[in-house]
Amino acid sequence: MSVLVLAECANGKLKKNAFEAAAFASGLAAQTGADLVAVVLGSASADDLASLGKAGVARVLHASDSRLDRMTSTSYTKALQSAADAAGASIIVLSHSSVGKTIAPRIAVRRNMTLVPGVSALPENGTFRKSMFSGKAWGDLKPEGDQLVITVNPNTTSFTLGDGVATVESLAVELSDSDFDYKVKEVVNESAGMTPLPEAELVVSAGRGMKGPENWGIIEELAGELGATTACSRPVADIGWRPHHEHVGQTGIAIKPNLYIAIGISGAIQHLAGVNQSKCIVVINKDPEAPFFKAADYGIVGDAFEVVPKLTEAVRKLKNS
Amino acid sequence: MKILVCISKVPDTTAKISFTDNNTKFNEDKVQFIINPYDEWYALVRALELKEGAGGTVTIVNAGPADNEQIIRKGLALGADDAIRIDMQANDAFQVAAEIAAVAKEGSYDLILCGKETIDYNGGVFGGLLAEMLSMPYVSLASKLDLQENSLLLEREIEGEKEVIEVAMPCVVSAQKGMAEARIPNMRGILASKSKPVAVITPSGTTARVPVASFSLPPEKGACKMVDADQAEELIRLLHEEAKVI
Ligand SMILES: Cc1cc2nc3c(=O)[nH]c(=O)nc-3n(C[C@H](O)[C@H](O)[C@H](O)COP(=O)(O)OP(=O)(O)OC[C@H]3O[C@@H](n4cnc5c(N)ncnc54)[C@H](O)[C@@H]3O)c2cc1C
Ligand SMILES: Nc1ncnc2c1ncn2[C@@H]1O[C@H](COP(=O)(O)O)[C@@H](O)[C@H]1O
């Protein structure tokens, strides 16, 4: 019996969520006394593969076919199926990422396993905690049976890494053209050198209070100084001041960074729904009655155009001190 | 072109979230229900645009009890041709997908659209379950969808990247922001919706595999610590030394 974890790679490097999912799977394996096996799909370096040992993985199965560098739903499902057979997996763990959300349901149906999506913590007495109602409540899920496919919500489980080294075996996956359900014709990088929003630990976000797109310079400077990713409220994306992929909230992306700084955003309930799981929320708004302050840990009542440059300067000083 | 759009019913985005029956049931008292925004604004509206451009039909499907008629009529008022309601209490995505897979097989649709996730359960896995049950290609998280001769050209918005994808039909696509703009039903649509057919069908009886055993509310946030605007630097010190997030 074993727990199998899909450790995601991007551009040949293991992603942070690979270690997070592996550490979660390691906790699960410890609970049940099962072995922990990881599978990596596509190009990855030997050092990277062995480094999964840090998260408690003893054995890594590597399918190195470069056609797996990018996910398509059927090719990944086939590869994961081979890995699950090789590992004798009774539990499969994936990140609740764009990859995990796509593959987990397919593999669950294919192997007739029960799918437990988006969990936030290791199970207690067989129940898994999941955030629901866009962060406004928790649900405790009681899955049927013990053959499970579990996706772990990124940035929610805390984990520490050790110094283990995993052994690596290659995994043979026979792929033909018909194993790819679609063709990825082009990939556009939209992160502009920043950590993508769903993975960002620090986020600086701004809203309609900025008055116009030409004023985003001070937002980008603060984000740049902090090494943070920029985000925005929905109307700002809708009127085209900022790109759509920056829109956070109930109908945009839901994020849970360690720090969320909201500048000139009123804090409408639909906006909060996408950010209320952030560990620390800072609100900068000139209106002391702005609802966002009720959801904040720290606040400044003031004009963003005056306050934000001061913050940037203070961060610069802190870094140089 | 035959399009099937899967719509779910969710509490309005401003609804107060509370629970009854010893925290095992969502409290529906005074709650307004809407079509899940991803299903309505993006999936359904884009389906209607395709139909307006290239002809064909748009059918909506919902797995739910008779009360769901209200959101189904809204979908018809927006312009869907007909609807199917699978008469059941939906308890998880697996159960819903199994029932909708049966409906989809029956109707031989060219394209099946769903939302990227529901705003109440936040599962985000229904489309993948359905695609696997139907052995169809699956493009998740699509933010743009255009019809080509015999295939679809899609954009998929993922962590820091946008993929441009070509996929053959029939296929399953989950929709997110960007695919279309929200519409409001007009008077003619509302009148027409009253006479559009809603087929009510009996489910096969698949049961849920991951029911919610109980709900709870997160602890209330403590008071917000205010920093004077003239001493903005102090905030950075607090974030560094007290909150330890930078
Ligand atoms: C179904 C539905 C779904 C929605 N989904 C989302 C979603 O996913 N995400 C989202 O963000 N919204 C969403 N909305 C919209 C939401 O209700 C709000 O309208 C939106 O969040 C408001 O954006 P805002 O705070 O940027 O703008 P406003 O509400 O206009 O707020 C601007 C704020 O800036 C402050 N301000 C102005 N000038 C300054 C200055 N110089 N310095 C400092 N502060 C200043 C003002 O005091 C005000 O609080 C949704 C709405 C609906 C109905
Ligand atoms: N009861 C339902 N009836 C029809 N479609 C549904 C139902 N529940 C979920 N869906 C569809 O599945 C999508 C994702 O749901 P989920 O995976 O549960 O977050 C929704 O956006 C809908 O398109």
XYZ file of C-alpha atoms and ligand atoms in Angstrom:
643
model
C 0.000 0.000 0.000
C 1.310 3.449 -0.806
C 0.517 7.114 -1.084
C 1.441 8.576 -4.471
C 1.977 12.308 -4.903
C 2.191 14.183 -8.201
C 5.047 16.675 -7.816
C 4.553 19.440 -10.391
C 7.331 20.887 -12.495
C 7.358 24.057 -14.535
C 10.143 24.777 -16.991
C 12.106 21.813 -15.709
C 11.994 22.926 -12.072
C 9.927 21.521 -9.230
C 7.306 23.987 -8.107
C 6.735 25.105 -4.531
C 3.397 23.316 -4.560
C 5.292 20.087 -5.338
C 6.944 20.240 -1.921
C 3.727 21.333 -0.263
C 1.774 18.416 -1.753
C 4.621 15.998 -0.986
C 4.837 17.149 2.643
C 1.072 16.726 2.961
C 1.282 13.266 1.417
C 4.113 12.434 3.769
C 1.921 13.354 6.752
C -0.837 11.197 5.335
C 1.530 8.258 4.775
C 2.709 8.566 8.370
C -0.900 8.472 9.599
C -1.639 5.266 7.735
C 1.784 3.603 7.829
C 1.947 3.619 4.027
C 4.973 4.175 1.791
C 5.306 7.517 0.051
C 6.117 7.620 -3.651
C 6.300 10.737 -5.818
C 5.826 10.958 -9.571
C 7.334 13.707 -11.703
C 6.218 14.208 -15.318
C 8.397 15.807 -17.978
C 11.928 17.215 -17.932
C 13.542 17.653 -14.510
C 17.107 17.566 -13.248
C 18.441 14.681 -11.161
C 19.194 17.013 -8.241
C 15.712 18.428 -8.294
C 14.158 14.971 -8.325
C 16.296 13.795 -5.407
C 15.440 16.952 -3.455
C 11.875 15.664 -2.986
C 13.482 13.652 -0.182
C 13.372 16.896 1.804
C 9.610 16.565 1.949
C 9.826 12.951 3.122
C 9.678 11.188 -0.245
C 11.795 8.004 -0.417
C 11.161 7.038 -4.012
C 10.546 9.148 -7.107
C 9.151 7.808 -10.369
C 10.203 10.001 -13.257
C 8.543 9.945 -16.680
C 11.005 12.106 -18.564
C 9.205 12.319 -21.942
C 9.439 16.015 -22.816
C 5.943 15.918 -24.274
C 4.891 15.873 -20.608
C 6.559 19.219 -19.921
C 3.140 20.748 -20.347
C -0.071 19.247 -19.066
C -2.872 18.027 -21.223
C -5.662 16.294 -19.388
C -5.446 12.859 -21.012
C -1.653 12.479 -21.331
C -1.167 13.363 -17.673
C -3.957 11.056 -16.609
C -2.373 8.200 -18.519
C 1.046 8.874 -16.988
C -0.416 9.163 -13.506
C -2.278 5.918 -14.076
C 1.020 4.137 -14.906
C 2.642 5.634 -11.805
C -0.278 4.590 -9.592
C -0.014 1.039 -10.908
C 3.762 0.982 -10.396
C 3.436 2.328 -6.859
C 0.390 0.266 -5.914
C -1.223 3.521 -4.800
C -4.349 3.515 -2.675
C -4.164 7.273 -2.130
C -3.137 9.856 -4.739
C -2.308 13.427 -3.716
C -2.130 16.435 -6.051
C -2.033 20.182 -5.558
C -5.376 21.954 -6.075
C -3.679 23.874 -8.881
C -4.636 24.240 -12.531
C -2.988 20.841 -13.074
C -4.454 19.075 -10.042
C -7.991 20.360 -10.617
C -7.843 18.955 -14.131
C -6.181 15.583 -13.573
C -7.506 14.602 -10.137
C -11.102 14.120 -11.298
C -10.017 12.131 -14.366
C -7.789 9.754 -12.420
C -10.407 9.364 -9.671
C -13.010 8.203 -12.184
C -10.546 6.036 -14.074
C -9.423 4.195 -10.930
C -12.828 4.324 -9.245
C -11.396 6.230 -6.294
C -13.175 8.862 -4.202
C -12.188 12.439 -5.015
C -11.676 14.855 -2.113
C -11.062 18.304 -3.663
C -9.261 21.307 -2.183
C -8.501 20.204 1.369
C -6.705 22.516 3.793
C -5.335 20.121 6.426
C -4.489 16.517 7.159
C -7.552 14.466 8.073
C -8.721 14.079 11.645
C -10.673 10.902 12.318
C -11.184 10.457 8.605
C -12.635 13.927 7.969
C -10.945 16.484 5.757
C -11.386 20.219 6.250
C -12.134 22.272 3.156
C -12.762 25.960 2.742
C -16.226 26.671 1.294
C -18.516 29.587 0.465
C -15.472 31.439 -0.895
C -13.639 31.351 2.425
C -16.664 32.270 4.512
C -17.012 28.801 6.060
C -15.362 25.440 6.562
C -16.827 22.133 5.530
C -15.710 18.842 7.008
C -15.783 16.138 4.371
C -16.212 12.498 5.177
C -15.171 10.543 2.084
C -16.477 7.093 1.374
C -13.956 4.244 1.290
C -10.186 4.362 1.641
C -9.175 4.658 -2.015
C -8.830 8.423 -2.296
C -7.651 11.103 -4.678
C -6.977 14.263 -2.668
C -6.116 17.756 -3.889
C -4.397 20.094 -1.423
C -5.273 23.780 -1.479
C -2.043 25.695 -2.223
C -0.583 27.920 0.484
C -2.765 26.517 3.259
C -0.824 23.717 4.884
C 2.330 24.678 6.726
C 5.224 22.341 6.213
C 8.892 22.100 7.068
C 11.511 20.499 4.898
C 14.195 18.108 6.139
C 17.347 17.043 4.383
C 16.412 13.648 2.959
C 17.436 12.503 -0.502
C 15.047 10.464 -2.638
C 16.053 7.667 -4.988
C 14.908 8.131 -8.559
C 13.612 5.476 -10.962
C 12.470 6.094 -14.468
C 8.867 5.410 -15.281
C 7.987 4.176 -18.750
C 4.834 5.713 -20.199
C 3.935 4.790 -23.772
C 2.453 7.893 -25.340
C 0.992 8.167 -28.801
C -0.578 11.206 -30.453
C -4.024 10.030 -29.470
C -3.057 10.305 -25.793
C -3.111 14.090 -26.051
C -6.651 15.407 -25.954
C -5.685 18.805 -27.294
C -2.849 20.783 -28.738
C -1.224 23.685 -26.902
C -0.359 25.997 -29.783
C 1.186 28.831 -27.861
C 2.077 29.847 -24.323
C 2.104 33.480 -23.275
C 3.927 34.356 -20.085
C 1.861 36.862 -18.137
C 3.725 36.989 -14.869
C 6.206 39.679 -15.998
C 8.863 38.215 -13.732
C 6.573 38.154 -10.692
C 5.456 35.048 -8.825
C 2.061 34.097 -10.305
C -0.833 35.304 -8.124
C -2.119 31.910 -6.941
C 1.371 31.117 -5.631
C 2.417 34.550 -4.374
C 3.226 35.003 -0.691
C 3.113 38.796 -0.905
C 0.474 40.676 -2.885
C -0.040 44.398 -3.431
C -3.495 45.117 -4.801
C -5.227 48.309 -5.815
C -8.716 49.418 -6.763
C -10.755 52.213 -8.216
C -9.325 54.598 -5.631
C -6.245 54.858 -7.872
C -8.315 57.003 -10.291
C -6.659 55.794 -13.497
C -4.192 53.311 -14.986
C -1.514 55.987 -15.280
C -1.281 56.052 -11.490
C -0.222 52.417 -11.054
C 3.467 53.338 -10.982
C 3.487 53.742 -7.190
C 1.722 50.379 -6.787
C 4.258 48.631 -8.982
C 7.133 50.278 -7.155
C 5.901 49.115 -3.764
C 5.331 45.618 -5.138
C 8.745 45.633 -6.773
C 10.477 46.681 -3.571
C 8.663 43.976 -1.595
C 9.077 41.310 -4.267
C 5.281 41.089 -4.303
C 2.816 40.290 -7.078
C 0.278 42.916 -8.147
C -3.486 42.339 -8.125
C -6.601 44.469 -8.541
C -10.326 44.697 -7.852
C -12.849 43.658 -10.449
C -14.007 47.046 -11.793
C -10.391 47.964 -12.421
C -9.946 44.906 -14.641
C -13.364 45.411 -16.246
C -12.610 48.978 -17.346
C -9.271 47.812 -18.682
C -6.979 49.695 -16.276
C -5.322 46.389 -15.417
C -5.174 42.966 -17.108
C -7.937 40.457 -16.322
C -5.597 37.945 -14.759
C -4.936 40.378 -11.890
C -8.595 40.402 -10.814
C -9.034 38.817 -7.397
C -12.297 38.047 -5.644
C -15.286 35.822 -5.836
C -15.417 35.918 -9.616
C -11.685 36.301 -10.196
C -8.865 34.427 -8.528
C -9.022 33.429 -4.880
C -5.694 33.899 -3.135
C -4.216 33.228 0.319
C -0.898 35.052 0.508
C 0.928 35.728 3.775
C 0.457 39.452 3.178
C -2.275 41.210 1.195
C -2.025 44.989 0.923
C -5.242 46.566 -0.401
C -4.914 50.121 -1.647
C -7.952 52.201 -2.638
C -10.248 49.167 -2.517
C -13.524 49.534 -0.606
C -13.732 45.910 0.548
C -16.989 44.763 -1.030
C -18.080 41.329 0.095
C -17.294 39.820 -3.329
C -13.776 41.188 -3.194
C -13.240 39.912 0.357
C -14.399 36.455 -0.689
C -11.255 36.083 -2.755
C -8.747 37.421 -0.235
C -10.157 36.732 3.236
C -7.900 33.750 3.745
C -4.755 35.866 3.547
C -2.705 35.552 6.719
C -2.237 39.295 7.165
C -4.369 42.010 5.530
C -3.312 45.651 5.310
C -5.796 48.270 4.136
C -4.967 51.748 2.914
C -8.035 53.842 2.219
C -8.876 57.507 2.607
C -12.335 56.677 3.917
C -12.261 55.580 7.588
C -15.674 53.953 7.034
C -14.452 51.690 4.206
C -15.760 48.190 4.998
C -12.348 46.667 4.270
C -11.006 47.885 7.636
C -13.310 45.365 9.366
C -11.454 42.543 7.647
C -7.986 44.011 8.107
C -5.156 43.347 10.540
C -3.476 46.716 9.942
C -4.901 49.864 8.465
C -3.963 53.364 7.454
C -6.595 56.010 6.820
C -4.983 58.245 4.257
C -4.456 59.217 0.664
C -2.795 56.413 -1.276
C -0.822 58.906 -3.345
C 0.904 60.118 -0.189
C 1.051 56.930 1.864
C 2.245 54.411 -0.724
C 5.524 56.151 -1.681
C 6.347 56.408 2.028
C 5.818 52.675 2.426
C 8.043 51.961 -0.556
C 10.758 54.128 0.939
C 10.416 52.375 4.317
C 10.736 48.956 2.690
C 13.840 50.141 0.856
C 15.346 51.303 4.152
C 14.454 48.045 5.861
C 16.164 46.062 3.121
C 19.281 48.166 3.373
C 19.462 48.070 7.144
C -24.104 22.811 -33.220
C -25.637 21.435 -30.019
C -24.388 22.935 -26.778
C -25.128 21.746 -23.249
C -24.472 24.191 -20.387
C -24.356 22.862 -16.816
C -25.705 25.394 -14.355
C -25.736 25.203 -10.584
C -27.703 27.170 -8.029
C -25.737 29.089 -5.393
C -26.489 31.672 -2.701
C -26.252 35.269 -3.907
C -22.710 36.661 -3.527
C -23.779 38.904 -0.648
C -25.717 36.202 1.233
C -25.087 35.751 4.926
C -23.592 32.334 5.501
C -24.979 30.389 8.452
C -26.017 26.829 9.191
C -28.863 24.919 10.809
C -29.596 21.373 11.980
C -26.572 21.180 14.218
C -24.336 22.742 11.534
C -25.137 20.117 8.945
C -27.299 22.246 6.616
C -26.870 25.606 4.946
C -29.419 28.055 6.343
C -31.528 29.130 3.353
C -33.660 31.541 5.369
C -33.801 34.976 3.622
C -31.156 33.860 1.147
C -31.531 34.757 -2.521
C -30.275 32.179 -4.966
C -28.618 32.841 -8.295
C -27.056 30.884 -11.138
C -23.394 30.304 -10.243
C -21.659 33.355 -11.822
C -19.122 31.285 -13.790
C -21.942 29.218 -15.281
C -24.098 32.194 -16.168
C -21.812 35.064 -17.117
C -19.208 33.056 -18.888
C -20.395 29.586 -19.940
C -24.028 30.327 -20.760
C -23.507 33.735 -22.329
C -20.687 32.423 -24.535
C -22.866 29.486 -25.595
C -25.619 31.922 -26.574
C -23.162 34.038 -28.551
C -21.983 30.950 -30.458
C -25.557 30.049 -31.248
C -26.316 33.581 -32.421
C -23.256 33.450 -34.659
C -23.299 29.938 -36.065
C -26.785 28.625 -35.314
C -27.662 25.576 -33.250
C -29.220 25.039 -29.855
C -28.327 25.723 -26.255
C -29.723 23.379 -23.615
C -29.189 24.000 -19.931
C -29.013 21.209 -17.395
C -29.275 21.384 -13.627
C -29.259 18.628 -11.050
C -31.509 19.804 -8.266
C -34.945 19.893 -6.654
C -38.094 21.634 -7.953
C -37.097 24.956 -6.295
C -34.342 25.240 -8.865
C -36.941 26.008 -11.530
C -36.431 29.702 -10.717
C -32.784 29.780 -11.798
C -33.527 27.521 -14.756
C -36.139 30.043 -15.988
C -33.540 32.784 -15.672
C -31.252 30.783 -17.963
C -34.095 30.364 -20.446
C -34.869 34.093 -20.223
C -31.264 34.826 -21.151
C -31.838 32.833 -24.342
C -31.294 29.105 -23.793
C -33.696 27.030 -25.936
C -34.683 24.391 -23.443
C -33.705 22.864 -20.138
C -33.334 19.569 -18.362
C -33.694 19.268 -14.616
C -32.540 16.066 -12.999
C -34.857 15.827 -10.033
C -32.533 15.223 -7.094
C -30.712 16.687 -4.138
C -27.162 17.303 -5.342
C -24.675 16.301 -2.646
C -21.332 16.194 -4.401
C -19.724 16.741 -7.785
C -19.276 13.024 -8.428
C -22.971 12.333 -8.018
C -23.931 15.307 -10.208
C -21.396 14.389 -12.894
C -22.649 10.794 -13.039
C -26.229 11.989 -13.580
C -25.287 14.662 -16.107
C -23.053 12.196 -17.992
C -26.150 10.082 -18.655
C -28.034 13.120 -19.967
C -25.063 14.164 -22.104
C -24.748 10.720 -23.708
C -28.402 10.768 -24.598
C -28.223 14.210 -26.259
C -24.977 13.836 -28.283
C -23.816 17.406 -27.722
C -20.913 18.941 -29.643
C -19.826 21.068 -26.723
C -20.461 20.791 -22.992
C -19.741 23.878 -20.932
C -19.569 24.227 -17.170
C -18.179 26.800 -14.724
C -14.658 26.604 -13.319
C -16.135 26.127 -9.851
C -19.209 26.820 -7.774
C -18.956 29.745 -5.366
C -20.504 27.721 -2.527
C -18.793 24.324 -2.669
C -15.660 25.661 -4.420
C -14.938 22.192 -5.780
C -13.612 22.997 -9.232
C -13.565 19.375 -10.329
C -16.926 18.708 -11.957
C -15.756 19.281 -15.541
C -12.940 16.749 -15.211
C -15.251 14.147 -13.715
C -17.742 14.627 -16.532
C -15.089 14.550 -19.272
C -13.644 11.301 -17.959
C -17.075 9.710 -17.629
C -17.756 10.669 -21.249
C -14.193 9.880 -22.461
C -13.992 13.353 -23.970
C -11.190 15.915 -24.161
C -11.277 18.409 -21.301
C -10.050 21.984 -21.327
C -10.280 23.522 -17.865
C -10.166 27.192 -16.854
C -10.866 28.563 -20.323
C -11.017 32.358 -20.563
C -11.740 32.571 -24.303
C -13.535 30.268 -26.708
C -13.867 30.632 -30.458
C -15.378 28.362 -33.016
C -13.247 27.176 -35.925
C -14.254 24.922 -38.794
C -14.379 21.675 -36.845
C -12.637 22.552 -33.653
C -12.415 25.138 -30.918
C -9.700 27.682 -30.314
C -9.411 28.385 -26.610
C -7.353 30.350 -24.187
C -6.637 28.888 -20.813
C -5.586 31.234 -18.014
C -3.371 29.456 -15.474
C -0.721 30.386 -12.884
C 1.162 33.241 -14.555
C 0.520 31.945 -18.068
C -1.982 31.875 -20.849
C -2.164 28.833 -23.112
C -3.670 28.919 -26.582
C -5.315 25.572 -27.239
C -6.919 23.824 -30.176
C -9.312 21.022 -29.350
C -11.623 18.838 -31.397
C -15.307 18.480 -30.582
C -17.117 16.952 -28.827
C -15.403 18.141 -25.682
C -15.959 19.502 -22.180
C -14.798 23.029 -21.303
C -14.856 24.786 -17.924
C -15.285 28.542 -18.144
C -13.796 31.393 -16.174
C -13.670 35.167 -16.393
C -12.918 36.618 -19.794
C -15.010 34.252 -21.894
C -17.982 36.622 -22.180
C -19.654 39.637 -20.625
C -22.605 39.272 -18.274
C -26.055 39.867 -19.810
C -29.362 40.911 -18.338
C -32.490 39.186 -19.653
C -34.819 41.491 -21.571
C -38.616 41.577 -21.420
C -39.009 39.474 -24.556
C -36.646 36.864 -23.171
C -38.508 36.736 -19.884
C -41.880 36.304 -21.628
C -40.514 33.684 -24.017
C -38.916 31.740 -21.159
C -42.316 30.946 -19.676
C -43.227 28.683 -22.568
C -39.854 27.037 -23.125
C -39.707 23.336 -22.301
C -38.117 22.096 -19.062
C -37.808 18.316 -19.055
C -37.781 16.871 -15.549
C -36.049 13.527 -15.409
C -35.563 10.940 -12.707
C -31.959 10.366 -11.599
C -30.298 6.979 -11.840
C -29.674 7.087 -8.111
C -25.887 7.461 -7.947
C -24.970 8.486 -4.409
C -22.500 11.111 -3.225
C -19.040 9.958 -2.165
C -17.829 13.010 -0.253
C -20.799 14.425 1.632
C -20.182 17.363 3.973
C -20.466 15.976 7.501
C -20.636 19.411 9.131
C -19.944 23.095 8.571
C -18.296 25.690 10.762
C -17.558 29.397 10.598
C -14.003 30.704 10.825
C -13.178 32.691 13.974
C -13.966 36.421 13.842
C -11.105 38.669 12.930
C -9.528 40.637 15.807
C -9.575 44.417 15.727
C -7.638 46.215 13.013
C -4.515 47.977 14.279
C -4.479 51.520 12.916
C -1.299 53.310 11.953
C -1.200 57.065 11.513
C -0.841 58.201 7.902
C 1.977 60.547 8.887
C 3.908 57.597 10.276
C 3.437 55.184 7.434
C 6.969 53.788 7.985
C 5.719 52.366 11.271
C 3.501 49.983 9.308
C 6.517 48.422 7.627
C 8.196 47.938 10.998
C 5.053 46.210 12.330
C 4.827 43.951 9.304
C 8.461 43.018 9.766
C 8.721 42.673 13.527
C 5.205 41.916 14.743
C 3.366 40.156 11.920
C 6.658 38.790 10.538
C 5.327 38.651 6.991
C 8.086 40.672 5.332
C -21.868 39.018 -8.416
C -20.741 39.970 -8.188
C -19.440 39.479 -8.203
C -18.362 40.349 -7.954
N -17.087 39.834 -7.940
C -16.057 40.662 -7.595
C -14.728 40.162 -7.501
O -14.454 38.983 -7.756
N -13.742 41.017 -7.156
C -13.964 42.346 -6.885
O -13.008 43.065 -6.555
N -15.216 42.840 -6.995
C -16.248 42.039 -7.348
N -17.501 42.566 -7.474
C -17.657 44.024 -7.380
C -17.729 44.523 -5.950
O -19.061 44.437 -5.493
C -17.265 45.980 -5.856
O -18.035 46.757 -6.726
C -15.791 46.180 -6.211
O -14.984 45.271 -5.478
C -15.381 47.606 -5.892
O -14.077 47.843 -6.369
P -13.164 48.954 -5.708
O -13.077 48.716 -4.247
O -11.891 48.990 -6.477
O -13.925 50.294 -6.044
P -14.852 51.285 -5.089
O -15.883 50.478 -4.435
O -15.189 52.367 -5.981
O -13.831 51.711 -3.978
C -12.758 52.584 -4.155
C -12.175 52.854 -2.792
O -11.040 53.666 -2.926
C -11.013 54.621 -1.876
N -10.215 55.754 -2.354
C -10.546 56.685 -3.286
N -9.533 57.545 -3.472
C -8.521 57.142 -2.659
C -7.227 57.639 -2.397
N -6.726 58.712 -3.024
N -6.474 56.988 -1.464
C -6.955 55.912 -0.806
N -8.179 55.414 -1.021
C -8.969 56.019 -1.932
C -12.462 54.948 -1.619
O -12.638 55.421 -0.288
C -13.132 53.582 -1.834
O -13.209 52.846 -0.616
C -18.598 41.723 -7.730
C -19.899 42.211 -7.747
C -20.963 41.354 -7.972
C -22.353 41.914 -7.957
N -26.181 20.625 -9.384
C -25.573 20.958 -10.533
N -26.257 20.942 -11.699
C -25.649 21.264 -12.868
N -24.371 21.629 -12.962
C -23.631 21.677 -11.835
C -24.192 21.339 -10.566
N -23.207 21.454 -9.649
C -22.094 21.857 -10.305
N -22.342 21.994 -11.630
C -21.392 22.463 -12.663
O -20.064 22.159 -12.235
C -19.280 23.337 -12.159
C -18.199 23.194 -11.121
O -18.732 22.725 -9.918
P -17.825 22.203 -8.715
O -16.806 21.276 -9.286
O -18.778 21.551 -7.795
O -17.182 23.440 -8.114
C -20.288 24.434 -11.930
O -19.750 25.687 -12.301
C -21.441 23.971 -12.817
O -21.202 24.299 -14.173
